[in-house]
PDB file of C-alpha atoms in Angstrom:
ATOM      1  CA  MET A   1    -122.348 -87.935 164.582  1.00 79.00           C
ATOM      2  CA  ARG A   2    -124.949 -87.091 167.216  1.00 91.00           C
ATOM      3  CA  GLN A   3    -123.975 -84.837 170.098  1.00 94.00           C
ATOM      4  CA  ILE A   4    -126.877 -85.852 172.315  1.00 97.00           C
ATOM      5  CA  GLU A   5    -126.159 -88.829 174.577  1.00 98.00           C
ATOM      6  CA  LEU A   6    -128.460 -91.752 173.753  1.00 98.00           C
ATOM      7  CA  ILE A   7    -129.604 -93.790 176.769  1.00 98.00           C
ATOM      8  CA  PRO A   8    -131.973 -96.741 176.302  1.00 98.00           C
ATOM      9  CA  ALA A   9    -134.134 -97.570 179.315  1.00 97.00           C
ATOM     10  CA  ILE A  10    -135.147-100.766 181.035  1.00 97.00           C
ATOM     11  CA  ASP A  11    -137.896-100.610 183.665  1.00 96.00           C
ATOM     12  CA  ILE A  12    -138.333-103.679 185.851  1.00 97.00           C
ATOM     13  CA  ILE A  13    -141.346-105.243 187.571  1.00 96.00           C
ATOM     14  CA  ASP A  14    -141.208-108.831 188.851  1.00 95.00           C
ATOM     15  CA  GLY A  15    -137.838-109.279 187.155  1.00 96.00           C
ATOM     16  CA  LEU A  16    -139.248-108.442 183.712  1.00 96.00           C
ATOM     17  CA  CYS A  17    -138.778-105.529 181.333  1.00 96.00           C
ATOM     18  CA  VAL A  18    -141.957-103.429 181.312  1.00 94.00           C
ATOM     19  CA  ARG A  19    -143.231 -99.996 180.386  1.00 88.00           C
ATOM     20  CA  LEU A  20    -145.919 -98.037 182.168  1.00 85.00           C
ATOM     21  CA  THR A  21    -148.074 -95.198 180.833  1.00 83.00           C
ATOM     22  CA  LYS A  22    -147.827 -91.953 182.836  1.00 79.00           C
ATOM     23  CA  GLY A  23    -146.367 -93.916 185.727  1.00 80.00           C
ATOM     24  CA  ASP A  24    -149.567 -95.926 186.191  1.00 83.00           C
ATOM     25  CA  TYR A  25    -148.780 -99.424 187.474  1.00 85.00           C
ATOM     26  CA  ASP A  26    -152.190-100.560 186.225  1.00 86.00           C
ATOM     27  CA  GLN A  27    -151.149 -99.625 182.676  1.00 87.00           C
ATOM     28  CA  LYS A  28    -148.260-102.071 182.390  1.00 88.00           C
ATOM     29  CA  LYS A  29    -146.984-103.793 179.280  1.00 92.00           C
ATOM     30  CA  VAL A  30    -144.373-106.553 179.518  1.00 93.00           C
ATOM     31  CA  TYR A  31    -141.610-106.753 176.916  1.00 94.00           C
ATOM     32  CA  GLY A  32    -139.401-109.619 178.034  1.00 93.00           C
ATOM     33  CA  ASN A  33    -136.113-110.316 179.751  1.00 97.00           C
ATOM     34  CA  PRO A  34    -134.051-107.294 180.885  1.00 98.00           C
ATOM     35  CA  LEU A  35    -130.713-109.028 180.357  1.00 98.00           C
ATOM     36  CA  ASP A  36    -131.596-109.975 176.783  1.00 97.00           C
ATOM     37  CA  MET A  37    -132.504-106.336 176.131  1.00 97.00           C
ATOM     38  CA  ALA A  38    -129.258-105.070 177.649  1.00 98.00           C
ATOM     39  CA  LEU A  39    -127.164-107.512 175.625  1.00 98.00           C
ATOM     40  CA  GLU A  40    -128.893-106.369 172.438  1.00 97.00           C
ATOM     41  CA  PHE A  41    -128.264-102.698 173.247  1.00 98.00           C
ATOM     42  CA  GLU A  42    -124.583-103.438 173.784  1.00 98.00           C
ATOM     43  CA  ARG A  43    -124.354-105.511 170.593  1.00 98.00           C
ATOM     44  CA  LEU A  44    -125.707-102.574 168.612  1.00 97.00           C
ATOM     45  CA  GLY A  45    -123.054-100.255 170.030  1.00 97.00           C
ATOM     46  CA  TYR A  46    -124.791 -98.470 172.904  1.00 98.00           C
ATOM     47  CA  ARG A  47    -122.666 -97.716 175.950  1.00 97.00           C
ATOM     48  CA  ARG A  48    -125.175 -96.326 178.468  1.00 98.00           C
ATOM     49  CA  LEU A  49    -128.245 -97.851 180.070  1.00 98.00           C
ATOM     50  CA  HIS A  50    -130.897 -96.454 182.402  1.00 98.00           C
ATOM     51  CA  VAL A  51    -132.431 -99.093 184.691  1.00 98.00           C
ATOM     52  CA  VAL A  52    -135.416 -98.415 186.956  1.00 96.00           C
ATOM     53  CA  ASP A  53    -136.557-100.777 189.698  1.00 96.00           C
ATOM     54  CA  LEU A  54    -140.289-100.033 189.609  1.00 93.00           C
ATOM     55  CA  ASP A  55    -140.941-102.599 192.329  1.00 94.00           C
ATOM     56  CA  GLY A  56    -138.375-100.740 194.405  1.00 94.00           C
ATOM     57  CA  ALA A  57    -139.946 -97.358 193.756  1.00 89.00           C
ATOM     58  CA  LYS A  58    -143.292 -98.706 194.924  1.00 89.00           C
ATOM     59  CA  SER A  59    -141.893-100.638 197.913  1.00 91.00           C
ATOM     60  CA  LYS A  60    -139.517 -97.833 198.990  1.00 91.00           C
ATOM     61  CA  HIS A  61    -136.496-100.133 199.003  1.00 95.00           C
ATOM     62  CA  ILE A  62    -134.465-101.878 196.294  1.00 97.00           C
ATOM     63  CA  VAL A  63    -136.109-105.084 195.054  1.00 97.00           C
ATOM     64  CA  ASN A  64    -134.413-105.983 191.749  1.00 97.00           C
ATOM     65  CA  SER A  65    -130.707-105.664 192.499  1.00 97.00           C
ATOM     66  CA  GLN A  66    -130.124-109.193 191.165  1.00 98.00           C
ATOM     67  CA  VAL A  67    -131.435-108.122 187.764  1.00 98.00           C
ATOM     68  CA  LEU A  68    -129.051-105.166 187.887  1.00 98.00           C
ATOM     69  CA  ARG A  69    -126.177-107.479 188.815  1.00 98.00           C
ATOM     70  CA  SER A  70    -126.990-109.824 185.919  1.00 98.00           C
ATOM     71  CA  ILE A  71    -126.747-106.891 183.487  1.00 98.00           C
ATOM     72  CA  THR A  72    -123.548-105.379 184.893  1.00 98.00           C
ATOM     73  CA  THR A  73    -121.886-108.802 185.072  1.00 98.00           C
ATOM     74  CA  ALA A  74    -122.745-109.829 181.518  1.00 98.00           C
ATOM     75  CA  THR A  75    -122.173-106.473 179.771  1.00 98.00           C
ATOM     76  CA  SER A  76    -119.776-103.544 179.881  1.00 98.00           C
ATOM     77  CA  LEU A  77    -122.611-101.004 179.756  1.00 98.00           C
ATOM     78  CA  VAL A  78    -122.394 -97.938 181.983  1.00 98.00           C
ATOM     79  CA  VAL A  79    -125.572 -98.367 183.999  1.00 98.00           C
ATOM     80  CA  ASP A  80    -127.390 -95.800 186.069  1.00 98.00           C
ATOM     81  CA  PHE A  81    -129.899 -97.340 188.445  1.00 98.00           C
ATOM     82  CA  GLY A  82    -132.871 -95.857 190.271  1.00 96.00           C
ATOM     83  CA  GLY A  83    -136.000 -96.866 192.107  1.00 93.00           C
ATOM     84  CA  GLY A  84    -136.258 -97.568 195.819  1.00 93.00           C
ATOM     85  CA  ILE A  85    -132.966 -96.012 196.906  1.00 96.00           C
ATOM     86  CA  LYS A  86    -133.957 -94.685 200.320  1.00 95.00           C
ATOM     87  CA  THR A  87    -131.192 -95.697 202.748  1.00 97.00           C
ATOM     88  CA  ASP A  88    -127.426 -96.112 203.019  1.00 98.00           C
ATOM     89  CA  ALA A  89    -127.973 -99.855 202.609  1.00 98.00           C
ATOM     90  CA  ASP A  90    -129.950 -99.310 199.386  1.00 98.00           C
ATOM     91  CA  ILE A  91    -127.348 -97.127 197.723  1.00 98.00           C
ATOM     92  CA  GLU A  92    -124.553 -99.495 198.735  1.00 98.00           C
ATOM     93  CA  GLU A  93    -126.556-102.412 197.339  1.00 98.00           C
ATOM     94  CA  ALA A  94    -126.934-100.602 194.011  1.00 98.00           C
ATOM     95  CA  PHE A  95    -123.233 -99.859 193.721  1.00 98.00           C
ATOM     96  CA  GLN A  96    -122.240-103.345 194.834  1.00 98.00           C
ATOM     97  CA  ALA A  97    -124.541-104.765 192.156  1.00 98.00           C
ATOM     98  CA  GLY A  98    -122.505-102.864 189.573  1.00 98.00           C
ATOM     99  CA  ALA A  99    -124.285 -99.571 189.025  1.00 98.00           C
ATOM    100  CA  SER A 100    -121.899 -96.881 187.773  1.00 98.00           C
ATOM    101  CA  MET A 101    -124.341 -94.176 188.870  1.00 98.00           C
ATOM    102  CA  VAL A 102    -127.543 -93.994 190.858  1.00 98.00           C
ATOM    103  CA  THR A 103    -130.585 -91.850 190.208  1.00 97.00           C
ATOM    104  CA  VAL A 104    -132.126 -90.532 193.419  1.00 96.00           C
ATOM    105  CA  GLY A 105    -135.298 -88.467 193.505  1.00 91.00           C
ATOM    106  CA  SER A 106    -137.572 -89.017 196.486  1.00 89.00           C
ATOM    107  CA  VAL A 107    -134.808 -88.831 199.104  1.00 94.00           C
ATOM    108  CA  ALA A 108    -133.730 -85.440 197.746  1.00 93.00           C
ATOM    109  CA  VAL A 109    -137.221 -84.211 198.646  1.00 92.00           C
ATOM    110  CA  THR A 110    -137.871 -86.047 201.902  1.00 92.00           C
ATOM    111  CA  ASN A 111    -134.345 -86.146 203.356  1.00 95.00           C
ATOM    112  CA  PRO A 112    -132.065 -83.479 201.818  1.00 95.00           C
ATOM    113  CA  HIS A 113    -129.423 -84.071 204.496  1.00 96.00           C
ATOM    114  CA  LEU A 114    -129.070 -87.729 203.482  1.00 98.00           C
ATOM    115  CA  PHE A 115    -128.890 -86.851 199.780  1.00 97.00           C
ATOM    116  CA  HIS A 116    -126.176 -84.287 200.496  1.00 96.00           C
ATOM    117  CA  LYS A 117    -124.247 -86.876 202.510  1.00 98.00           C
ATOM    118  CA  TRP A 118    -124.351 -89.270 199.558  1.00 98.00           C
ATOM    119  CA  LEU A 119    -123.298 -86.499 197.182  1.00 97.00           C
ATOM    120  CA  GLN A 120    -120.274 -85.792 199.363  1.00 97.00           C
ATOM    121  CA  LYS A 121    -119.423 -89.480 199.820  1.00 98.00           C
ATOM    122  CA  TYR A 122    -119.824 -90.755 196.255  1.00 98.00           C
ATOM    123  CA  GLY A 123    -119.259 -87.575 194.239  1.00 98.00           C
ATOM    124  CA  ALA A 124    -121.326 -85.703 191.671  1.00 97.00           C
ATOM    125  CA  ASP A 125    -120.198 -88.007 188.847  1.00 97.00           C
ATOM    126  CA  ARG A 126    -121.982 -90.975 190.443  1.00 98.00           C
ATOM    127  CA  MET A 127    -125.127 -89.192 191.631  1.00 98.00           C
ATOM    128  CA  ILE A 128    -127.984 -88.242 189.305  1.00 98.00           C
ATOM    129  CA  LEU A 129    -130.742 -86.118 190.763  1.00 98.00           C
ATOM    130  CA  GLY A 130    -134.118 -87.455 189.680  1.00 95.00           C
ATOM    131  CA  ALA A 131    -136.627 -84.681 189.025  1.00 95.00           C
ATOM    132  CA  ASP A 132    -139.962 -86.227 188.145  1.00 91.00           C
ATOM    133  CA  VAL A 133    -142.410 -83.500 187.210  1.00 93.00           C
ATOM    134  CA  ARG A 134    -146.194 -83.324 187.054  1.00 90.00           C
ATOM    135  CA  ASN A 135    -147.905 -79.930 186.587  1.00 85.00           C
ATOM    136  CA  GLY A 136    -144.570 -78.202 187.198  1.00 88.00           C
ATOM    137  CA  ARG A 137    -144.072 -79.810 190.615  1.00 91.00           C
ATOM    138  CA  ILE A 138    -141.861 -82.659 191.800  1.00 93.00           C
ATOM    139  CA  SER A 139    -143.536 -86.026 192.387  1.00 88.00           C
ATOM    140  CA  ILE A 140    -142.022 -88.714 194.620  1.00 81.00           C
ATOM    141  CA  ASN A 141    -142.332 -92.376 195.628  1.00 71.00           C
ATOM    142  CA  GLY A 142    -143.007 -93.912 192.260  1.00 63.00           C
ATOM    143  CA  TRP A 143    -144.756 -90.726 191.082  1.00 68.00           C
ATOM    144  CA  LYS A 144    -147.586 -91.377 193.520  1.00 71.00           C
ATOM    145  CA  GLU A 145    -147.143 -88.302 195.730  1.00 74.00           C
ATOM    146  CA  ASP A 146    -146.990 -84.587 194.839  1.00 79.00           C
ATOM    147  CA  SER A 147    -144.237 -82.983 196.912  1.00 83.00           C
ATOM    148  CA  GLY A 148    -145.522 -79.458 196.235  1.00 85.00           C
ATOM    149  CA  GLN A 149    -141.990 -78.326 195.284  1.00 92.00           C
ATOM    150  CA  GLU A 150    -141.588 -76.352 192.064  1.00 94.00           C
ATOM    151  CA  LEU A 151    -139.007 -77.697 189.604  1.00 96.00           C
ATOM    152  CA  LEU A 152    -136.601 -74.773 189.089  1.00 96.00           C
ATOM    153  CA  PRO A 153    -136.172 -73.821 192.778  1.00 96.00           C
ATOM    154  CA  PHE A 154    -135.742 -77.531 193.579  1.00 95.00           C
ATOM    155  CA  LEU A 155    -132.953 -77.813 191.009  1.00 97.00           C
ATOM    156  CA  LYS A 156    -131.293 -74.601 192.189  1.00 96.00           C
ATOM    157  CA  GLU A 157    -130.916 -75.914 195.719  1.00 94.00           C
ATOM    158  CA  TYR A 158    -129.145 -79.067 194.573  1.00 96.00           C
ATOM    159  CA  ILE A 159    -127.028 -77.492 191.857  1.00 97.00           C
ATOM    160  CA  GLU A 160    -125.676 -75.196 194.571  1.00 96.00           C
ATOM    161  CA  MET A 161    -124.843 -78.349 196.566  1.00 94.00           C
ATOM    162  CA  GLY A 162    -122.785 -79.623 193.641  1.00 97.00           C
ATOM    163  CA  VAL A 163    -125.212 -81.715 191.577  1.00 98.00           C
ATOM    164  CA  SER A 164    -124.159 -81.761 187.918  1.00 98.00           C
ATOM    165  CA  LYS A 165    -126.485 -84.423 186.451  1.00 98.00           C
ATOM    166  CA  VAL A 166    -130.292 -84.281 186.476  1.00 98.00           C
ATOM    167  CA  LEU A 167    -132.734 -86.779 185.001  1.00 98.00           C
ATOM    168  CA  CYS A 168    -135.954 -84.884 184.365  1.00 96.00           C
ATOM    169  CA  THR A 169    -139.087 -86.864 183.524  1.00 92.00           C
ATOM    170  CA  GLU A 170    -142.316 -85.187 182.499  1.00 90.00           C
ATOM    171  CA  ILE A 171    -144.761 -87.715 183.949  1.00 88.00           C
ATOM    172  CA  SER A 172    -147.696 -86.677 181.766  1.00 85.00           C
ATOM    173  CA  LYS A 173    -145.575 -87.589 178.718  1.00 86.00           C
ATOM    174  CA  ASP A 174    -143.974 -90.784 179.993  1.00 82.00           C
ATOM    175  CA  GLY A 175    -144.980 -93.888 178.081  1.00 81.00           C
ATOM    176  CA  THR A 176    -147.426 -91.976 175.898  1.00 85.00           C
ATOM    177  CA  LEU A 177    -145.333 -91.788 172.710  1.00 89.00           C
ATOM    178  CA  GLN A 178    -146.676 -88.248 172.268  1.00 93.00           C
ATOM    179  CA  GLY A 179    -143.350 -86.436 172.054  1.00 95.00           C
ATOM    180  CA  PRO A 180    -141.053 -85.043 174.757  1.00 96.00           C
ATOM    181  CA  ALA A 181    -141.619 -81.953 176.887  1.00 95.00           C
ATOM    182  CA  THR A 182    -139.027 -79.978 174.939  1.00 96.00           C
ATOM    183  CA  PRO A 183    -140.161 -76.505 176.167  1.00 95.00           C
ATOM    184  CA  LEU A 184    -139.696 -77.656 179.773  1.00 95.00           C
ATOM    185  CA  TYR A 185    -136.187 -78.928 179.079  1.00 97.00           C
ATOM    186  CA  LYS A 186    -135.282 -75.761 177.174  1.00 97.00           C
ATOM    187  CA  GLU A 187    -136.408 -73.708 180.180  1.00 97.00           C
ATOM    188  CA  VAL A 188    -134.199 -75.773 182.492  1.00 97.00           C
ATOM    189  CA  MET A 189    -131.180 -75.417 180.178  1.00 98.00           C
ATOM    190  CA  ALA A 190    -131.749 -71.678 179.762  1.00 97.00           C
ATOM    191  CA  THR A 191    -131.700 -71.337 183.559  1.00 97.00           C
ATOM    192  CA  TYR A 192    -128.822 -73.760 184.202  1.00 97.00           C
ATOM    193  CA  PRO A 193    -126.775 -73.915 180.968  1.00 97.00           C
ATOM    194  CA  THR A 194    -123.926 -76.019 182.388  1.00 96.00           C
ATOM    195  CA  LEU A 195    -126.211 -78.749 183.711  1.00 98.00           C
ATOM    196  CA  HIS A 196    -125.980 -82.255 182.235  1.00 98.00           C
ATOM    197  CA  LEU A 197    -129.724 -82.608 181.741  1.00 98.00           C
ATOM    198  CA  ILE A 198    -131.130 -85.997 180.775  1.00 98.00           C
ATOM    199  CA  ALA A 199    -134.570 -85.639 179.178  1.00 98.00           C
ATOM    200  CA  SER A 200    -137.044 -88.442 179.774  1.00 95.00           C
ATOM    201  CA  GLY A 201    -140.635 -89.109 178.790  1.00 92.00           C
ATOM    202  CA  GLY A 202    -142.658 -89.147 175.591  1.00 93.00           C
ATOM    203  CA  VAL A 203    -139.972 -89.861 172.988  1.00 96.00           C
ATOM    204  CA  SER A 204    -141.761 -91.537 170.086  1.00 96.00           C
ATOM    205  CA  SER A 205    -139.379 -91.266 167.140  1.00 97.00           C
ATOM    206  CA  VAL A 206    -135.939 -90.315 165.917  1.00 97.00           C
ATOM    207  CA  SER A 207    -137.331 -86.890 165.009  1.00 97.00           C
ATOM    208  CA  ASP A 208    -138.153 -86.337 168.700  1.00 97.00           C
ATOM    209  CA  ILE A 209    -134.516 -87.045 169.550  1.00 98.00           C
ATOM    210  CA  ASP A 210    -133.427 -84.675 166.763  1.00 97.00           C
ATOM    211  CA  GLN A 211    -135.701 -81.999 168.247  1.00 97.00           C
ATOM    212  CA  LEU A 212    -134.106 -82.386 171.678  1.00 98.00           C
ATOM    213  CA  GLU A 213    -130.619 -82.263 170.163  1.00 97.00           C
ATOM    214  CA  ARG A 214    -131.423 -79.054 168.260  1.00 97.00           C
ATOM    215  CA  ALA A 215    -132.710 -77.588 171.523  1.00 97.00           C
ATOM    216  CA  GLY A 216    -129.305 -78.219 173.108  1.00 97.00           C
ATOM    217  CA  ILE A 217    -130.412 -80.974 175.512  1.00 98.00           C
ATOM    218  CA  PRO A 218    -127.306 -82.988 176.479  1.00 98.00           C
ATOM    219  CA  ALA A 219    -128.872 -86.452 176.871  1.00 98.00           C
ATOM    220  CA  VAL A 220    -132.090 -88.397 176.364  1.00 98.00           C
ATOM    221  CA  VAL A 221    -133.581 -91.543 177.899  1.00 97.00           C
ATOM    222  CA  PHE A 222    -136.069 -93.478 175.789  1.00 96.00           C
ATOM    223  CA  GLY A 223    -137.759 -96.825 176.217  1.00 94.00           C
ATOM    224  CA  LYS A 224    -141.257 -97.460 174.938  1.00 93.00           C
ATOM    225  CA  ALA A 225    -140.407 -96.200 171.445  1.00 95.00           C
ATOM    226  CA  ILE A 226    -137.799 -98.975 171.270  1.00 96.00           C
ATOM    227  CA  TYR A 227    -140.100-101.736 172.436  1.00 94.00           C
ATOM    228  CA  GLU A 228    -142.980-100.615 170.226  1.00 93.00           C
ATOM    229  CA  GLY A 229    -140.747-100.541 167.146  1.00 95.00           C
ATOM    230  CA  ARG A 230    -140.911 -96.763 166.690  1.00 96.00           C
ATOM    231  CA  ILE A 231    -137.124 -96.347 166.758  1.00 97.00           C
ATOM    232  CA  ASP A 232    -134.627 -98.496 164.873  1.00 95.00           C
ATOM    233  CA  LEU A 233    -131.744 -98.696 167.325  1.00 96.00           C
ATOM    234  CA  ALA A 234    -129.238 -99.952 164.759  1.00 95.00           C
ATOM    235  CA  THR A 235    -129.890 -96.972 162.480  1.00 94.00           C
ATOM    236  CA  LEU A 236    -130.039 -94.441 165.327  1.00 96.00           C
ATOM    237  CA  ILE A 237    -126.598 -95.310 166.690  1.00 94.00           C
ATOM    238  CA  LYS A 238    -124.985 -94.884 163.256  1.00 90.00           C
ATOM    239  CA  GLU A 239    -126.482 -91.488 162.406  1.00 85.00           C
TER     240      GLU A 239
END
């Protein structure tokens, strides 16, 4: 039985399930209906789902909450939702649409006070800090802007605030099917061994997931490898 938490991903543009390459909206591939995908994940035995509103990330406010609601209404999946959560109204909309957790990245950079307020209000169990990394620095607003903040000091600040869950995406790996940034995740875990780190980006095969598990990474998000037929979900969940 695997120890690493397996979290399939659904990214949404215009109400459809898509995948980008390295966060580039011009490199978009459409894979179908998000609800159909979510129902299939649940049928196979998965319990968690990572949903990203890419329209929201680009627009800086939630756009696809109705897609989220359709998934949380029709399934019992534990869904974490991110993309475009910038205001009190956005985070309330996400929770009201059925998200169990939200992933927040840009606000933690641009408005730490607001992020801390949400952490206090909703609790660490419902807040995932999004740390999207390019060249060792945090990127924000749909990966379009370099914040200039280095990853480890950024994490330290929020772990001291009480953050216990971090979704870390290596942007240069995301959607490339070239393998995950395992050394980066190992460095994070060596520095913060009690952190519930969710690795994201580059997973291309079951062996990549095995590699992350051997490295002691608690959880992994993967998407494109599913949609491109690189990972057999039915087999993976039974191993």
